[in-house]
Amino acid sequence: MKIYINGKLFEREQAKISVFDHGLLYGDGVFEGIRAYNKLVFKLKEHIDRLYESAQSITLKIPMAKQELIKAVINTLRANKLKDAYIRLIVTRGEGDLGLDPRKCAGNATIIIITDKITLYPDSLYKNGLKIVTVPTVRNLPEALNPQIKSLNYLNNILAKIEAINAGAEEAIMLDHLGYVAECTGDNIFIVRRKQLYTPPQCMGTLRGITRDTVLEMAPKMKIPVHEHVVTRHEVYTSDECFLTGTAAEIIPVVKVDGRTIGSGKPGEITKKLTEQFRKLTKTEGVKYAL
Ligand code: PXG
């Protein structure tokens, strides 16, 4: 496996960064998780735009034009001869000293690109659906650490994931500071009520997921009305269908939430239709590359 660090490719064992990198010391950096399907990088421009927005928000200058970074991603995929891949793109503040002050890292931003095979939920979970729970850890306050910043500081989500695992569940619903449904630890959430789709608005402690955006685009074309609207736990419990969206998981059905069976207890029809349409898109859309 070849890993890109600051313009060079390294074998996995040699791919190392400084222990003074503020990405490690403070989680001071940003990242993206992207997928390639059969030599097409899905929504690459959208991921790159979100990465630069996260960086802009934390005043981290990415020392490379977007187009160059796109080329670096493609070159890394080619170097690894991957036609299907999960791509982790990371930009850290870089090497500094043992203080918080980001000025000490000036000009040192570290760019890392890891391309790997995808590890997914097992097929049976796509067929039968996930059982998930609401967890005590609430999503970061947007006024404190806005979830739109896809930062290297994922402890908020990891704590929620630990709580889900301890409860024997596959994912966690995280509520926002007001007690409304925000999102899951690495996925956005949708519910279906009376053949209409609802997902929490991004201002409620919810990352504007690129798969979420794709569903918001697809649904109206399929004559399924969509609403970005506050969602309560009651609305999830009494929904007809529920599913999660994310780059890694794509669209995955949920059949049980906090011990309540959702709808028929099986993946719903609208969820299935959207999944089918999403898979079609990933086969036809994206930035093409040759191996
Ligand atoms: N919410 C959060 C908090 C996320 O981290 C999503 C939603 C979905 O966004 P996209 O753009 O992928 O549709 C994410 C996705 C994982 C994993 O292992 C997922 C993410 C990051 C790191 C790991 O599933 N981000």
Short mmCIF file of C-alpha atoms and ligand atoms in Angstrom, two decimals:
data_model
loop_
_atom_site.label_atom_id
_atom_site.label_comp_id
_atom_site.label_asym_id
_atom_site.label_seq_id
_atom_site.Cartn_x
_atom_site.Cartn_y
_atom_site.Cartn_z
CA MET A 1 0.00 0.00 0.00
CA LYS A 2 1.32 3.42 -0.95
CA ILE A 3 0.41 6.43 1.13
CA TYR A 4 0.71 10.04 0.05
CA ILE A 5 2.31 12.50 2.46
CA ASN A 6 3.13 16.03 1.31
CA GLY A 7 3.73 15.25 -2.34
CA LYS A 8 5.53 11.91 -1.93
CA LEU A 9 4.36 8.31 -1.87
CA PHE A 10 5.56 6.04 0.94
CA GLU A 11 5.12 2.36 1.69
CA ARG A 12 2.79 1.85 4.64
CA GLU A 13 5.63 1.09 7.10
CA GLN A 14 7.50 4.25 6.06
CA ALA A 15 4.44 6.52 6.04
CA LYS A 16 5.10 8.48 9.25
CA ILE A 17 4.59 11.99 10.55
CA SER A 18 6.10 13.93 13.44
CA VAL A 19 4.90 13.34 17.01
CA PHE A 20 4.83 17.16 17.18
CA ASP A 21 2.15 17.31 14.48
CA HIS A 22 -0.80 19.23 15.92
CA GLY A 23 -3.15 16.83 14.19
CA LEU A 24 -1.92 14.24 16.69
CA LEU A 25 -1.35 16.53 19.67
CA TYR A 26 -4.67 18.40 19.46
CA GLY A 27 -6.82 16.91 16.71
CA ASP A 28 -6.05 20.17 14.95
CA GLY A 29 -6.85 19.40 11.35
CA VAL A 30 -9.60 18.39 8.95
CA PHE A 31 -10.46 15.33 6.89
CA GLU A 32 -12.74 13.73 4.32
CA GLY A 33 -13.85 10.16 3.66
CA ILE A 34 -14.47 9.63 -0.07
CA ARG A 35 -15.31 6.60 -2.21
CA ALA A 36 -14.37 5.44 -5.66
CA TYR A 37 -16.58 3.01 -7.54
CA ASN A 38 -15.17 1.26 -10.60
CA LYS A 39 -12.65 4.01 -11.41
CA LEU A 40 -15.09 6.86 -10.70
CA VAL A 41 -14.52 9.02 -7.63
CA PHE A 42 -18.00 9.82 -6.38
CA LYS A 43 -18.72 13.50 -5.57
CA LEU A 44 -15.01 14.30 -5.44
CA LYS A 45 -15.52 18.02 -6.04
CA GLU A 46 -18.11 18.20 -3.24
CA HIS A 47 -15.73 16.47 -0.82
CA ILE A 48 -12.84 18.75 -1.81
CA ASP A 49 -15.07 21.82 -1.38
CA ARG A 50 -16.15 20.65 2.08
CA LEU A 51 -12.53 19.97 3.06
CA TYR A 52 -11.51 23.51 2.09
CA GLU A 53 -14.54 24.93 3.94
CA SER A 54 -13.62 23.01 7.11
CA ALA A 55 -10.03 24.29 6.74
CA GLN A 56 -11.17 27.88 6.14
CA SER A 57 -13.31 27.73 9.27
CA ILE A 58 -10.33 26.77 11.44
CA THR A 59 -7.96 29.17 9.58
CA LEU A 60 -5.91 26.29 8.25
CA LYS A 61 -4.39 27.11 4.89
CA ILE A 62 -4.20 24.08 2.62
CA PRO A 63 -0.94 24.66 0.74
CA MET A 64 -2.29 23.39 -2.54
CA ALA A 65 -4.93 24.43 -5.09
CA LYS A 66 -8.08 22.28 -5.19
CA GLN A 67 -7.24 21.00 -8.66
CA GLU A 68 -3.79 19.88 -7.52
CA LEU A 69 -5.26 18.06 -4.56
CA ILE A 70 -7.73 16.30 -6.86
CA LYS A 71 -4.75 15.19 -8.99
CA ALA A 72 -2.94 13.92 -5.87
CA VAL A 73 -5.99 11.84 -4.90
CA ILE A 74 -6.19 10.32 -8.38
CA ASN A 75 -2.45 9.63 -8.50
CA THR A 76 -2.62 7.85 -5.14
CA LEU A 77 -5.49 5.67 -6.37
CA ARG A 78 -3.49 4.84 -9.49
CA ALA A 79 -0.32 4.09 -7.53
CA ASN A 80 -2.35 1.57 -5.52
CA LYS A 81 -4.14 0.19 -8.59
CA LEU A 82 -7.49 0.53 -6.86
CA LYS A 83 -10.64 0.63 -8.92
CA ASP A 84 -12.92 0.57 -5.88
CA ALA A 85 -11.64 2.39 -2.83
CA TYR A 86 -12.23 4.25 0.37
CA ILE A 87 -10.14 7.41 0.34
CA ARG A 88 -9.13 9.20 3.53
CA LEU A 89 -7.91 12.72 2.88
CA ILE A 90 -6.35 14.45 5.89
CA VAL A 91 -4.89 17.92 6.35
CA THR A 92 -3.32 18.66 9.72
CA ARG A 93 -2.00 21.94 11.11
CA GLY A 94 1.43 20.28 10.86
CA GLU A 95 4.46 20.24 13.08
CA GLY A 96 4.61 22.79 15.88
CA ASP A 97 5.72 22.77 19.51
CA LEU A 98 3.97 21.45 22.61
CA GLY A 99 1.76 24.54 22.89
CA LEU A 100 -1.67 25.08 21.35
CA ASP A 101 -0.60 28.12 19.35
CA PRO A 102 -1.24 27.27 15.68
CA ARG A 103 1.16 30.05 14.60
CA LYS A 104 4.01 27.74 15.60
CA CYS A 105 2.90 25.40 12.78
CA ALA A 106 2.82 28.16 10.16
CA GLY A 107 3.44 26.80 6.68
CA ASN A 108 3.79 23.22 7.92
CA ALA A 109 0.36 21.77 7.06
CA THR A 110 0.58 18.02 6.50
CA ILE A 111 -1.44 16.54 3.65
CA ILE A 112 -2.07 12.78 3.84
CA ILE A 113 -3.98 10.59 1.40
CA ILE A 114 -4.70 6.98 2.32
CA THR A 115 -6.51 4.82 -0.20
CA ASP A 116 -7.73 1.44 0.90
CA LYS A 117 -10.28 -1.23 0.13
CA ILE A 118 -13.68 -0.47 1.61
CA THR A 119 -14.80 -2.12 4.82
CA LEU A 120 -18.54 -2.08 5.03
CA TYR A 121 -21.34 -3.27 7.22
CA PRO A 122 -22.03 -6.93 6.36
CA ASP A 123 -24.60 -7.59 3.61
CA SER A 124 -27.03 -9.04 6.15
CA LEU A 125 -27.45 -5.60 7.75
CA TYR A 126 -28.41 -4.03 4.41
CA LYS A 127 -30.92 -6.83 3.96
CA ASN A 128 -32.31 -6.92 7.49
CA GLY A 129 -31.61 -3.40 8.78
CA LEU A 130 -29.74 -1.95 11.75
CA LYS A 131 -30.77 -1.81 15.38
CA ILE A 132 -29.69 1.51 16.84
CA VAL A 133 -30.06 3.39 20.12
CA THR A 134 -30.14 6.97 21.33
CA VAL A 135 -27.08 7.65 23.48
CA PRO A 136 -26.46 10.05 26.39
CA THR A 137 -23.59 11.95 24.74
CA VAL A 138 -25.13 14.86 22.83
CA ARG A 139 -23.68 16.20 19.58
CA ASN A 140 -21.21 19.06 19.94
CA LEU A 141 -22.86 22.44 20.35
CA PRO A 142 -22.72 24.27 17.02
CA GLU A 143 -21.68 27.38 18.97
CA ALA A 144 -18.76 25.49 20.51
CA LEU A 145 -17.44 23.16 17.82
CA ASN A 146 -19.65 23.32 14.77
CA PRO A 147 -20.33 19.82 13.36
CA GLN A 148 -19.95 21.32 9.85
CA ILE A 149 -16.22 21.36 10.54
CA LYS A 150 -15.13 17.85 9.69
CA SER A 151 -12.21 18.05 12.09
CA LEU A 152 -9.76 15.44 13.33
CA ASN A 153 -11.34 15.87 16.74
CA TYR A 154 -13.91 13.04 16.67
CA LEU A 155 -14.08 12.23 20.39
CA ASN A 156 -17.67 13.47 20.57
CA ASN A 157 -18.66 10.81 18.03
CA ILE A 158 -16.35 8.14 19.46
CA LEU A 159 -17.94 8.54 22.93
CA ALA A 160 -21.35 8.05 21.34
CA LYS A 161 -20.08 5.02 19.42
CA ILE A 162 -18.75 3.48 22.67
CA GLU A 163 -22.17 3.99 24.25
CA ALA A 164 -23.88 2.30 21.28
CA ILE A 165 -21.45 -0.65 21.40
CA ASN A 166 -21.95 -0.99 25.18
CA ALA A 167 -25.70 -1.13 24.55
CA GLY A 168 -25.21 -3.87 21.94
CA ALA A 169 -26.32 -1.61 19.08
CA GLU A 170 -24.73 -1.00 15.68
CA GLU A 171 -25.04 2.78 15.66
CA ALA A 172 -25.97 5.66 17.94
CA ILE A 173 -28.51 8.41 17.44
CA MET A 174 -26.95 11.56 18.83
CA LEU A 175 -29.33 14.29 19.95
CA ASP A 176 -28.49 17.96 19.78
CA HIS A 177 -28.26 20.19 22.84
CA LEU A 178 -32.04 20.80 22.69
CA GLY A 179 -32.86 17.11 22.64
CA TYR A 180 -33.76 16.88 18.95
CA VAL A 181 -32.33 14.18 16.70
CA ALA A 182 -29.05 15.39 15.17
CA GLU A 183 -27.30 12.51 13.41
CA CYS A 184 -25.43 9.27 14.02
CA THR A 185 -21.71 8.94 14.79
CA GLY A 186 -20.66 8.69 11.15
CA ASP A 187 -23.94 8.95 9.25
CA ASN A 188 -26.91 11.24 8.76
CA ILE A 189 -30.42 10.05 9.54
CA PHE A 190 -33.66 10.13 7.54
CA ILE A 191 -37.17 9.02 8.39
CA VAL A 192 -40.16 8.36 6.14
CA ARG A 193 -43.63 9.36 7.29
CA ARG A 194 -46.64 9.06 4.99
CA LYS A 195 -44.37 8.60 1.96
CA GLN A 196 -42.45 11.82 2.69
CA LEU A 197 -38.82 12.11 3.76
CA TYR A 198 -37.57 14.08 6.77
CA THR A 199 -34.02 14.78 7.89
CA PRO A 200 -32.75 17.19 10.55
CA PRO A 201 -31.58 20.57 9.18
CA GLN A 202 -27.83 21.19 9.18
CA CYS A 203 -28.06 24.01 11.71
CA MET A 204 -29.14 21.49 14.39
CA GLY A 205 -25.73 19.95 15.07
CA THR A 206 -25.79 17.89 11.91
CA LEU A 207 -22.99 17.53 9.38
CA ARG A 208 -24.11 18.38 5.85
CA GLY A 209 -23.32 14.92 4.61
CA ILE A 210 -22.62 14.48 0.93
CA THR A 211 -24.68 11.29 0.80
CA ARG A 212 -27.44 13.23 2.62
CA ASP A 213 -27.23 15.94 -0.07
CA THR A 214 -27.37 13.25 -2.76
CA VAL A 215 -30.60 11.85 -1.25
CA LEU A 216 -32.05 15.39 -1.04
CA GLU A 217 -31.30 15.76 -4.78
CA MET A 218 -32.53 12.31 -5.83
CA ALA A 219 -35.80 12.21 -3.90
CA PRO A 220 -37.70 15.07 -5.62
CA LYS A 221 -36.72 13.61 -9.02
CA MET A 222 -38.32 10.35 -7.83
CA LYS A 223 -41.42 12.29 -6.74
CA ILE A 224 -40.67 11.73 -3.07
CA PRO A 225 -41.17 14.99 -1.12
CA VAL A 226 -38.27 15.85 1.23
CA HIS A 227 -38.16 18.13 4.24
CA GLU A 228 -35.17 19.39 6.19
CA HIS A 229 -37.04 19.67 9.45
CA VAL A 230 -36.49 19.25 13.18
CA VAL A 231 -36.96 15.57 14.04
CA THR A 232 -37.93 14.30 17.51
CA ARG A 233 -37.34 10.82 18.92
CA HIS A 234 -41.13 10.34 18.93
CA GLU A 235 -41.18 10.95 15.18
CA VAL A 236 -38.41 8.39 14.68
CA TYR A 237 -40.20 5.80 16.87
CA THR A 238 -43.46 6.25 14.96
CA SER A 239 -41.94 6.56 11.47
CA ASP A 240 -42.80 4.18 8.63
CA GLU A 241 -39.16 3.79 7.61
CA CYS A 242 -35.78 4.97 8.82
CA PHE A 243 -32.36 4.87 7.17
CA LEU A 244 -28.86 6.26 7.58
CA THR A 245 -26.65 7.84 4.92
CA GLY A 246 -22.87 8.15 4.73
CA THR A 247 -20.01 7.70 2.32
CA ALA A 248 -18.96 4.41 3.92
CA ALA A 249 -22.43 2.96 4.60
CA GLU A 250 -24.18 4.53 1.54
CA ILE A 251 -27.88 4.08 2.45
CA ILE A 252 -28.56 1.56 5.18
CA PRO A 253 -31.98 0.70 6.62
CA VAL A 254 -32.80 0.93 10.34
CA VAL A 255 -35.43 -1.42 11.74
CA LYS A 256 -35.23 -0.85 15.48
CA VAL A 257 -34.63 2.29 17.53
CA ASP A 258 -34.42 2.20 21.35
CA GLY A 259 -36.31 -1.12 21.35
CA ARG A 260 -39.14 0.21 19.14
CA THR A 261 -39.72 -1.62 15.88
CA ILE A 262 -39.80 0.80 12.93
CA GLY A 263 -42.64 0.28 10.45
CA SER A 264 -42.94 -3.38 9.49
CA GLY A 265 -39.58 -4.22 11.11
CA LYS A 266 -38.11 -4.74 7.64
CA PRO A 267 -36.30 -2.29 5.31
CA GLY A 268 -38.99 -0.08 3.75
CA GLU A 269 -39.94 0.36 0.10
CA ILE A 270 -38.81 3.99 -0.18
CA THR A 271 -35.48 3.10 1.45
CA LYS A 272 -35.04 0.31 -1.10
CA LYS A 273 -35.90 2.56 -4.05
CA LEU A 274 -33.49 5.26 -2.91
CA THR A 275 -30.73 2.67 -2.38
CA GLU A 276 -31.26 1.33 -5.89
CA GLN A 277 -31.14 4.82 -7.40
CA PHE A 278 -28.08 5.74 -5.30
CA ARG A 279 -26.21 2.67 -6.54
CA LYS A 280 -27.05 3.60 -10.12
CA LEU A 281 -25.59 7.06 -9.56
CA THR A 282 -22.34 5.70 -8.12
CA LYS A 283 -21.95 3.58 -11.25
CA THR A 284 -22.34 6.49 -13.65
CA GLU A 285 -21.27 9.71 -11.90
CA GLY A 286 -17.87 10.82 -10.67
CA VAL A 287 -14.37 11.88 -11.62
CA LYS A 288 -13.00 9.23 -13.95
CA TYR A 289 -9.47 7.86 -13.77
CA ALA A 290 -7.53 5.21 -15.62
CA LEU A 291 -5.41 2.53 -13.98
N1 PXG B 1 -22.18 12.70 10.03
C1 PXG B 1 -20.95 12.56 10.52
C2 PXG B 1 -20.67 13.01 11.91
C3 PXG B 1 -19.93 11.99 9.74
O1 PXG B 1 -18.70 11.87 10.23
C4 PXG B 1 -21.54 11.73 7.95
C5 PXG B 1 -22.49 12.30 8.77
C6 PXG B 1 -21.91 11.37 6.54
O2 PXG B 1 -21.36 12.29 5.64
P1 PXG B 1 -21.02 11.89 4.14
O3 PXG B 1 -20.48 13.13 3.53
O4 PXG B 1 -20.00 10.77 4.20
O5 PXG B 1 -22.27 11.45 3.50
C7 PXG B 1 -20.24 11.53 8.43
C8 PXG B 1 -19.24 10.83 7.59
C9 PXG B 1 -16.99 5.87 9.22
C10 PXG B 1 -16.67 7.32 9.13
O6 PXG B 1 -16.09 5.11 9.63
C11 PXG B 1 -17.58 8.28 8.61
C12 PXG B 1 -17.20 9.62 8.56
C13 PXG B 1 -15.98 9.94 9.02
C14 PXG B 1 -15.14 9.01 9.51
C15 PXG B 1 -15.45 7.70 9.57
O7 PXG B 1 -18.10 5.47 8.90
N2 PXG B 1 -17.94 10.71 8.10
#
